[in-house]
Amino acid sequence: MAIDRLLRWLDASSCNFMAVDTIRRELDNAGFTALDPCADWQLEPGGRYYMVRNDSAVMAWICGTAPLAETGARIIAAHSDSPCFKIKPNAEIIGDGGVVCLNVEKYGGGIMYTWFDRPLSISGRVMTAGSDPLNPRTHLVDLRRPVAVIPHLAIHFNRGVNEGNPLSVQKDMKPVVGYYTPDKLRELMLRGGVVRCMVAEHLGIQPEEVLDYELCLYPCEPAAVCGASGEYFQSARIDDLSMAFGALEAMLATADTPCAATRIMAIFDNEETGSGTRQGAASPVLRDIMERITAVETPDDRQSVYKAIARSFLISADDAHAWHPNYNEKYDPTNHPVIGGGPVVKINANCKYMTDARSAAVFRSLCAKAGVNCQVFVNHGDVAGGSTLGNILTSQLDVAGVDVGNAIWAMHSARETAGVSDQADAVRVFKTFYGDC
Ligand code: ZN
């Protein structure tokens, strides 16, 4: 079943780096060629390609049977990152009895108290020396076993905990990784610390070889279906890996259908921190790829990239807030999507979303063609709401498009909940977008 595939993808994608690695493997299996930005590109009509940026963003595309300048691109964008705790350098804070806590920094805007008392593991990337100083070697690492926990304070020491409990990242959220004898701790610290020793052992390298790392904690309960009839699924990182994998599934399912237009899947990193990195939606990475495709396909036409962009359409796919039965007052009275109601178009008068009447009409038509119900999200009039990829991307790429997503509960919780039928519906619409061109 498709949902089982999604659950396995979610489990394999424990952080931005692992998500991109999971996607890259699927693309390799489907005959996509990885392109090196430093090399000359040879592109064939109908050819399948991808480019990874910073190990944490991936742009995949299938060249159209017609040049990009003639047809424009059909683009689906999503993001690879989710709120989490990143392990700082010199992470070990040693307490009584040789207990070791990790010094962490909050990444993005997570719901912190959902992280207490869960089995946590560690994943990310570790760098060792490469052929020369400018080219260190990357090792992806995922310990895949519970190695840490953020224990909550007992209620006996904080009787008011259920009446509002402000949390400090620096004080309250430090994960504990275990306790060691003084001799063992001295040995581990001399070799670079508990974290370095732990990941080095997993990778089969020496801790002294680790030049640097980007590692995060992740909840390691597996993704699962729940609900009386199995109508929900729960996992960490549903925002926004459910949409990233929805786009991937649609691209793979339609890859054998010849299409005049170029199909692009753009999975950016760092949406949760504002997209302002070279692997984020505010970077020129996608524009550069489109410019390069037109330079290869239509080298004599100096206007080709502008025509390509003007003829393109973007679906910016990032999950939306589902109506919560316990908090009706938080939602707009007439525009609150529900789990199970189908994909959601996101609309904001102050242009936090790129959706306008024209692009919403395009998405509604795609839903109708796919036989899928479509919902609308608008913020409660007194709530500012969030932002997403669409408008940030348009600062680099002057493209028309729509912000959509599926309705989920507990966005940015350590365990979010979404709808099984919604996921299938989103894939159906994405397939219609990619497969009917
Ligand atoms: Zn998101």
Coordinates of C-alpha atoms and ligand atoms in Angstrom, one line a residue:
M1 CA 0.0 0.0 0.0
A2 CA 1.2 3.5 -0.8
I3 CA 0.9 4.7 2.8
D4 CA 3.3 1.9 4.0
R5 CA 5.8 3.2 1.5
L6 CA 5.4 6.7 2.9
L7 CA 5.8 5.4 6.5
R8 CA 9.1 3.6 5.5
W9 CA 10.3 6.8 3.8
L10 CA 9.5 8.9 6.8
D11 CA 11.4 6.4 9.1
A12 CA 14.4 6.4 6.8
S13 CA 14.4 10.2 6.6
S14 CA 15.4 11.1 10.1
C15 CA 16.8 14.6 9.2
N16 CA 17.2 16.8 6.2
F17 CA 20.4 14.9 5.0
M18 CA 18.8 11.5 5.4
A19 CA 15.6 12.7 3.6
V20 CA 17.7 13.9 0.6
D21 CA 19.6 10.6 0.7
T22 CA 16.4 8.6 0.6
I23 CA 15.1 10.7 -2.3
R24 CA 18.4 10.3 -4.1
R25 CA 18.3 6.5 -3.8
E26 CA 14.8 6.4 -5.3
L27 CA 15.9 8.7 -8.2
D28 CA 19.0 6.5 -8.8
N29 CA 16.7 3.4 -8.9
A30 CA 14.4 5.1 -11.4
G31 CA 17.2 5.9 -13.8
F32 CA 17.9 9.5 -13.0
T33 CA 21.4 10.8 -13.6
A34 CA 23.2 12.8 -10.9
L35 CA 24.6 16.0 -12.5
D36 CA 27.8 17.7 -11.1
P37 CA 27.4 21.5 -11.1
C38 CA 31.1 21.8 -11.9
A39 CA 30.9 19.7 -15.1
D40 CA 29.4 20.4 -18.5
W41 CA 25.8 19.2 -18.7
Q42 CA 24.6 17.0 -21.6
L43 CA 20.8 16.9 -21.6
E44 CA 18.5 14.7 -23.7
P45 CA 14.8 15.3 -24.4
G46 CA 13.0 13.1 -22.0
G47 CA 16.2 12.6 -19.9
R48 CA 16.0 12.2 -16.1
Y49 CA 18.4 14.2 -14.0
Y50 CA 19.0 15.5 -10.5
M51 CA 21.4 17.8 -8.6
V52 CA 22.0 17.7 -4.8
R53 CA 23.0 20.8 -3.0
N54 CA 24.8 20.7 0.3
D55 CA 23.6 17.1 0.9
S56 CA 20.3 18.6 2.1
A57 CA 18.4 19.9 -0.9
V58 CA 17.7 18.1 -4.2
M59 CA 16.4 19.3 -7.5
A60 CA 15.2 16.5 -9.9
W61 CA 13.8 17.0 -13.3
I62 CA 12.6 15.2 -16.5
C63 CA 13.4 17.2 -19.6
G64 CA 10.4 17.8 -21.8
T65 CA 10.2 16.4 -25.3
A66 CA 10.0 20.1 -26.3
P67 CA 12.6 22.7 -25.1
L68 CA 12.0 24.3 -21.7
A69 CA 11.7 27.7 -23.3
E70 CA 8.7 26.6 -25.4
T71 CA 6.7 24.9 -22.7
G72 CA 7.9 26.1 -19.4
A73 CA 8.3 23.8 -16.4
R74 CA 5.8 22.1 -14.1
I75 CA 7.4 22.6 -10.7
I76 CA 6.5 21.1 -7.3
A77 CA 8.4 22.5 -4.4
A78 CA 8.6 21.2 -0.8
H79 CA 11.2 21.2 2.0
S80 CA 13.5 18.6 3.6
D81 CA 13.9 20.1 7.1
S82 CA 11.8 19.9 10.2
P83 CA 12.1 21.5 13.7
C84 CA 14.6 19.6 15.9
F85 CA 17.5 20.0 18.3
K86 CA 21.0 20.3 16.8
I87 CA 24.0 19.1 18.8
K88 CA 26.4 22.0 19.5
P89 CA 30.2 21.5 19.2
N90 CA 31.8 20.5 22.5
A91 CA 28.5 19.0 23.3
E92 CA 29.2 17.2 26.6
I93 CA 28.0 18.7 29.9
I94 CA 29.0 16.3 32.7
G95 CA 27.0 16.0 35.8
D96 CA 26.9 14.0 39.0
G97 CA 27.6 10.3 38.7
G98 CA 29.3 10.8 35.3
V99 CA 26.0 11.6 33.7
V100 CA 26.4 13.2 30.3
C101 CA 24.0 15.7 28.8
L102 CA 24.2 17.2 25.4
N103 CA 24.4 20.9 24.8
V104 CA 21.9 21.5 22.0
E105 CA 20.4 24.4 20.0
K106 CA 16.8 24.6 18.8
Y107 CA 16.4 24.3 15.0
G108 CA 13.2 25.9 13.8
G109 CA 10.0 26.4 15.9
G110 CA 9.2 23.0 17.4
I111 CA 6.7 22.3 20.2
M112 CA 9.3 21.7 22.8
Y113 CA 7.3 19.8 25.4
T114 CA 6.5 17.1 22.9
W115 CA 10.1 16.1 23.0
F116 CA 10.2 15.0 26.6
D117 CA 10.5 11.4 27.7
R118 CA 10.8 10.0 24.2
P119 CA 13.5 7.7 22.9
L120 CA 15.8 9.9 20.8
S121 CA 18.4 9.0 18.2
I122 CA 21.0 11.0 16.4
S123 CA 21.5 11.6 12.6
G124 CA 23.2 14.0 10.3
R125 CA 26.6 14.3 8.6
V126 CA 30.1 14.1 9.8
M127 CA 33.1 15.4 7.9
T128 CA 36.6 13.9 7.7
A129 CA 39.7 14.9 5.8
G130 CA 39.4 14.5 2.0
S131 CA 41.9 14.7 -0.9
D132 CA 42.7 18.4 0.1
P133 CA 41.5 20.9 2.6
L134 CA 38.9 22.3 0.3
N135 CA 37.3 18.9 -0.3
P136 CA 36.6 17.2 3.0
R137 CA 34.8 13.9 2.9
T138 CA 31.1 13.6 4.0
H139 CA 29.7 10.7 5.9
L140 CA 26.0 10.5 6.5
V141 CA 25.2 9.0 9.9
D142 CA 22.0 7.7 11.5
L143 CA 22.5 5.7 14.7
R144 CA 19.0 4.2 14.3
R145 CA 18.8 3.3 18.0
P146 CA 17.6 5.2 21.0
V147 CA 20.7 6.8 22.5
A148 CA 19.2 9.8 24.4
V149 CA 16.2 11.1 26.3
I150 CA 15.1 14.5 27.5
P151 CA 13.7 13.6 31.0
H152 CA 11.0 15.8 32.3
L153 CA 11.2 17.2 35.8
A154 CA 9.0 15.2 38.2
I155 CA 5.6 16.8 39.0
H156 CA 6.6 16.9 42.7
F157 CA 9.2 19.6 41.9
N158 CA 6.9 21.7 39.8
R159 CA 3.2 21.3 40.9
G160 CA 2.2 24.1 38.5
V161 CA 3.5 22.2 35.5
N162 CA 0.0 21.7 34.0
E163 CA -0.9 25.4 34.4
G164 CA 1.6 26.7 31.9
N165 CA 5.2 25.7 32.0
P166 CA 7.7 28.0 30.1
L167 CA 10.7 26.1 28.8
S168 CA 14.3 27.2 28.3
V169 CA 16.2 25.4 25.5
Q170 CA 19.4 25.9 27.4
K171 CA 18.2 24.6 30.7
D172 CA 15.2 22.3 30.2
M173 CA 15.9 20.6 26.8
K174 CA 19.3 19.0 27.2
P175 CA 19.2 15.3 26.2
V176 CA 20.9 12.8 28.5
V177 CA 23.0 10.1 26.8
G178 CA 24.0 8.0 29.7
Y179 CA 26.5 7.8 32.6
Y180 CA 30.1 6.6 32.6
T181 CA 32.8 5.8 35.1
P182 CA 35.4 8.5 35.6
D183 CA 38.0 6.5 33.7
K184 CA 35.8 5.9 30.7
L185 CA 34.6 9.5 30.6
R186 CA 38.2 10.7 30.7
E187 CA 39.1 8.4 27.8
L188 CA 36.0 9.5 25.8
M189 CA 36.7 13.2 26.4
L190 CA 40.4 12.8 25.4
R191 CA 39.2 11.3 22.1
G192 CA 36.9 14.2 21.3
G193 CA 33.8 13.6 23.4
V194 CA 30.9 11.1 23.8
V195 CA 29.2 12.3 20.6
R196 CA 32.2 12.0 18.4
C197 CA 33.1 8.6 19.8
M198 CA 29.5 7.4 19.3
V199 CA 29.2 8.5 15.6
A200 CA 32.8 7.4 14.8
E201 CA 32.1 4.0 16.1
H202 CA 28.9 3.7 14.1
L203 CA 30.8 4.8 10.9
G204 CA 33.9 2.6 11.6
I205 CA 36.3 5.5 11.8
Q206 CA 38.4 7.0 14.6
P207 CA 36.9 9.9 16.6
E208 CA 40.0 11.9 16.0
E209 CA 39.3 11.9 12.3
V210 CA 36.0 13.8 12.7
L211 CA 36.7 17.4 11.6
D212 CA 33.2 18.7 12.2
Y213 CA 29.6 17.6 12.3
E214 CA 26.0 18.7 11.8
L215 CA 24.0 16.3 14.0
C216 CA 20.5 16.5 15.3
L217 CA 18.3 14.5 17.7
Y218 CA 15.3 12.8 16.3
P219 CA 12.4 10.9 17.9
C220 CA 12.8 7.3 16.9
E221 CA 9.3 5.8 17.3
P222 CA 8.4 4.5 13.9
A223 CA 5.7 6.1 11.8
A224 CA 2.4 4.3 12.1
V225 CA -1.2 4.3 11.0
C226 CA -3.8 5.0 13.7
G227 CA -7.5 5.8 14.1
A228 CA -10.5 3.5 14.4
S229 CA -10.4 2.7 10.7
G230 CA -6.7 3.5 10.1
E231 CA -7.6 6.9 8.7
Y232 CA -4.7 8.8 10.2
F233 CA -0.9 8.3 10.1
Q234 CA 1.5 9.6 12.7
S235 CA 5.2 10.4 12.4
A236 CA 7.8 13.0 13.1
R237 CA 8.6 15.3 10.2
I238 CA 5.3 14.9 8.3
D239 CA 5.7 18.6 7.7
D240 CA 7.1 18.6 5.1
L241 CA 8.3 15.2 4.1
S242 CA 4.8 14.0 3.3
M243 CA 4.7 16.6 0.5
A244 CA 8.3 15.9 -0.6
F245 CA 7.5 12.2 -0.9
G246 CA 4.2 13.0 -2.5
A247 CA 6.0 15.0 -5.2
L248 CA 8.6 12.2 -5.6
E249 CA 5.9 9.5 -5.9
A250 CA 4.1 11.5 -8.5
M251 CA 7.3 12.1 -10.5
L252 CA 8.2 8.5 -10.4
A253 CA 4.7 7.3 -11.3
T254 CA 4.5 9.6 -14.4
A255 CA 8.2 9.4 -15.5
D256 CA 7.4 6.9 -18.3
T257 CA 4.7 9.2 -19.7
P258 CA 6.2 11.3 -22.4
C259 CA 5.6 15.0 -21.7
A260 CA 6.3 18.1 -23.8
A261 CA 6.9 20.2 -20.6
T262 CA 9.9 19.8 -18.3
R263 CA 8.8 18.4 -14.9
I264 CA 10.8 19.7 -11.9
M265 CA 10.7 18.5 -8.2
A266 CA 12.5 21.0 -6.0
I267 CA 13.1 19.9 -2.4
F268 CA 14.7 22.8 -0.5
D269 CA 16.3 22.9 2.9
N270 CA 16.0 25.4 5.8
E271 CA 12.4 26.4 5.3
E272 CA 11.9 26.3 9.0
T273 CA 14.6 29.0 9.5
G274 CA 13.5 31.3 6.7
S275 CA 15.0 29.7 3.6
G276 CA 18.0 32.1 3.6
T277 CA 20.8 29.6 2.8
R278 CA 22.3 28.4 -0.5
Q279 CA 20.2 25.3 -0.2
G280 CA 17.0 27.2 0.7
A281 CA 14.2 28.6 -1.4
A282 CA 15.6 32.1 -1.3
S283 CA 18.8 30.9 -3.1
P284 CA 19.2 31.0 -6.9
V285 CA 19.7 27.2 -7.1
L286 CA 16.5 26.4 -9.0
R287 CA 16.7 29.5 -11.3
D288 CA 20.3 28.5 -12.1
I289 CA 19.2 25.0 -13.1
M290 CA 16.5 26.4 -15.4
E291 CA 18.9 28.8 -16.9
R292 CA 21.4 26.0 -17.5
I293 CA 18.7 23.8 -19.1
T294 CA 17.8 26.6 -21.5
A295 CA 21.5 27.3 -22.2
V296 CA 22.0 23.6 -23.2
E297 CA 18.7 23.2 -25.1
T298 CA 18.4 26.6 -26.9
P299 CA 21.9 28.1 -26.8
D300 CA 21.2 30.7 -29.6
D301 CA 18.1 32.1 -28.0
R302 CA 19.2 34.7 -25.4
Q303 CA 15.6 35.2 -24.2
S304 CA 14.9 31.5 -23.6
V305 CA 15.2 31.5 -19.8
Y306 CA 12.8 34.4 -19.5
K307 CA 10.3 32.6 -21.7
A308 CA 10.8 29.3 -19.8
I309 CA 10.1 31.0 -16.4
A310 CA 7.1 33.0 -17.8
R311 CA 5.5 29.8 -19.1
S312 CA 6.1 27.8 -15.9
F313 CA 3.8 27.0 -13.0
L314 CA 4.7 26.2 -9.4
I315 CA 2.9 24.1 -6.8
S316 CA 4.5 25.1 -3.5
A317 CA 3.5 22.1 -1.3
D318 CA 3.8 22.5 2.4
D319 CA 1.4 21.1 5.0
A320 CA -1.5 23.2 6.4
H321 CA -3.3 23.3 9.8
A322 CA -6.3 20.9 10.1
W323 CA -9.3 22.0 12.1
H324 CA -8.8 20.8 15.7
P325 CA -12.0 19.6 17.4
N326 CA -10.8 21.0 20.8
Y327 CA -10.0 24.5 19.6
N328 CA -12.7 25.6 17.2
E329 CA -12.1 29.3 18.3
K330 CA -8.6 29.2 16.7
Y331 CA -9.9 28.7 13.2
D332 CA -11.6 30.8 10.5
P333 CA -15.4 30.2 10.8
T334 CA -15.8 29.3 7.1
N335 CA -12.4 28.2 5.9
H336 CA -10.9 25.5 8.1
P337 CA -9.8 22.3 6.3
V338 CA -10.3 19.0 8.0
I339 CA -8.3 15.8 7.9
G340 CA -9.8 13.6 5.2
G341 CA -11.2 16.5 3.2
G342 CA -8.5 16.5 0.5
P343 CA -5.6 18.9 -0.4
V344 CA -5.7 22.5 0.9
V345 CA -5.2 25.7 -1.0
K346 CA -3.7 28.3 1.3
I347 CA -4.9 31.9 1.0
N348 CA -3.7 35.1 2.8
A349 CA -4.8 38.7 2.1
N350 CA -1.4 40.0 3.2
C351 CA 0.4 37.7 0.7
K352 CA 2.1 35.4 3.1
Y353 CA 1.1 32.8 0.5
M354 CA 1.6 33.2 -3.2
T355 CA -1.9 31.9 -4.0
D356 CA -4.1 34.3 -6.0
A357 CA -7.5 33.7 -7.7
R358 CA -5.8 32.7 -10.9
S359 CA -3.4 30.2 -9.4
A360 CA -6.1 28.8 -7.1
A361 CA -8.3 28.3 -10.2
V362 CA -5.4 26.3 -11.7
F363 CA -5.1 24.0 -8.7
R364 CA -8.9 23.6 -8.4
S365 CA -9.0 22.6 -12.0
L366 CA -6.2 20.0 -11.4
C367 CA -8.1 18.6 -8.4
A368 CA -11.3 18.4 -10.5
K369 CA -9.4 16.6 -13.3
A370 CA -7.9 14.2 -10.7
G371 CA -11.3 13.5 -9.1
V372 CA -10.1 14.9 -5.8
N373 CA -11.9 17.2 -3.3
C374 CA -10.2 20.4 -2.5
Q375 CA -10.3 22.6 0.6
V376 CA -9.3 26.1 1.6
F377 CA -7.3 27.5 4.5
V378 CA -7.5 31.1 5.6
N379 CA -6.2 32.3 8.9
H380 CA -8.7 33.4 11.7
G381 CA -9.0 37.2 11.3
D382 CA -7.0 37.8 14.5
V383 CA -4.2 35.4 13.8
A384 CA -1.1 36.3 11.8
G385 CA -0.3 32.7 10.7
G386 CA 2.9 31.3 9.1
S387 CA 4.6 31.5 5.8
T388 CA 6.1 29.0 3.4
L389 CA 8.1 28.5 0.3
G390 CA 6.1 30.0 -2.5
N391 CA 6.7 33.7 -2.1
I392 CA 10.3 33.3 -1.0
L393 CA 11.0 31.3 -4.1
T394 CA 9.5 34.1 -6.3
S395 CA 12.2 36.5 -5.1
Q396 CA 14.5 34.4 -7.3
L397 CA 12.1 32.9 -9.9
D398 CA 9.4 35.1 -11.3
V399 CA 7.0 32.3 -11.6
A400 CA 3.2 32.0 -11.1
G401 CA 2.1 29.4 -8.6
V402 CA -0.1 28.3 -5.7
D403 CA 0.6 27.4 -2.0
V404 CA -1.0 24.2 -1.1
G405 CA -0.6 21.3 1.5
N406 CA -2.4 18.7 3.4
A407 CA -4.2 19.4 6.6
I408 CA -2.3 18.1 9.6
W409 CA -2.6 18.2 13.4
A410 CA 0.1 19.3 15.8
M411 CA 2.4 20.9 13.2
H412 CA 6.0 21.0 14.5
S413 CA 5.2 18.5 17.3
A414 CA 7.7 15.6 17.7
R415 CA 4.8 13.5 16.4
E416 CA 2.4 15.0 13.9
T417 CA -0.9 13.5 12.6
A418 CA -2.2 13.5 9.1
G419 CA -4.8 11.8 6.9
V420 CA -4.2 8.6 4.8
S421 CA -6.7 9.5 2.2
D422 CA -5.4 13.1 1.9
Q423 CA -1.9 11.8 1.1
A424 CA -3.3 9.6 -1.7
D425 CA -5.4 12.6 -3.0
A426 CA -2.4 14.9 -3.0
V427 CA -0.4 12.3 -5.0
R428 CA -3.3 12.0 -7.4
V429 CA -3.3 15.8 -8.1
F430 CA 0.5 15.9 -8.4
K431 CA 0.3 13.1 -10.9
T432 CA -2.3 14.9 -12.9
F433 CA 0.0 18.0 -12.9
Y434 CA 3.1 16.0 -13.9
G435 CA 1.4 13.4 -16.1
D436 CA -0.9 15.5 -18.3
C437 CA 1.4 17.8 -20.2
Ligands
ZN1 ZN 6.5 23.1 6.4

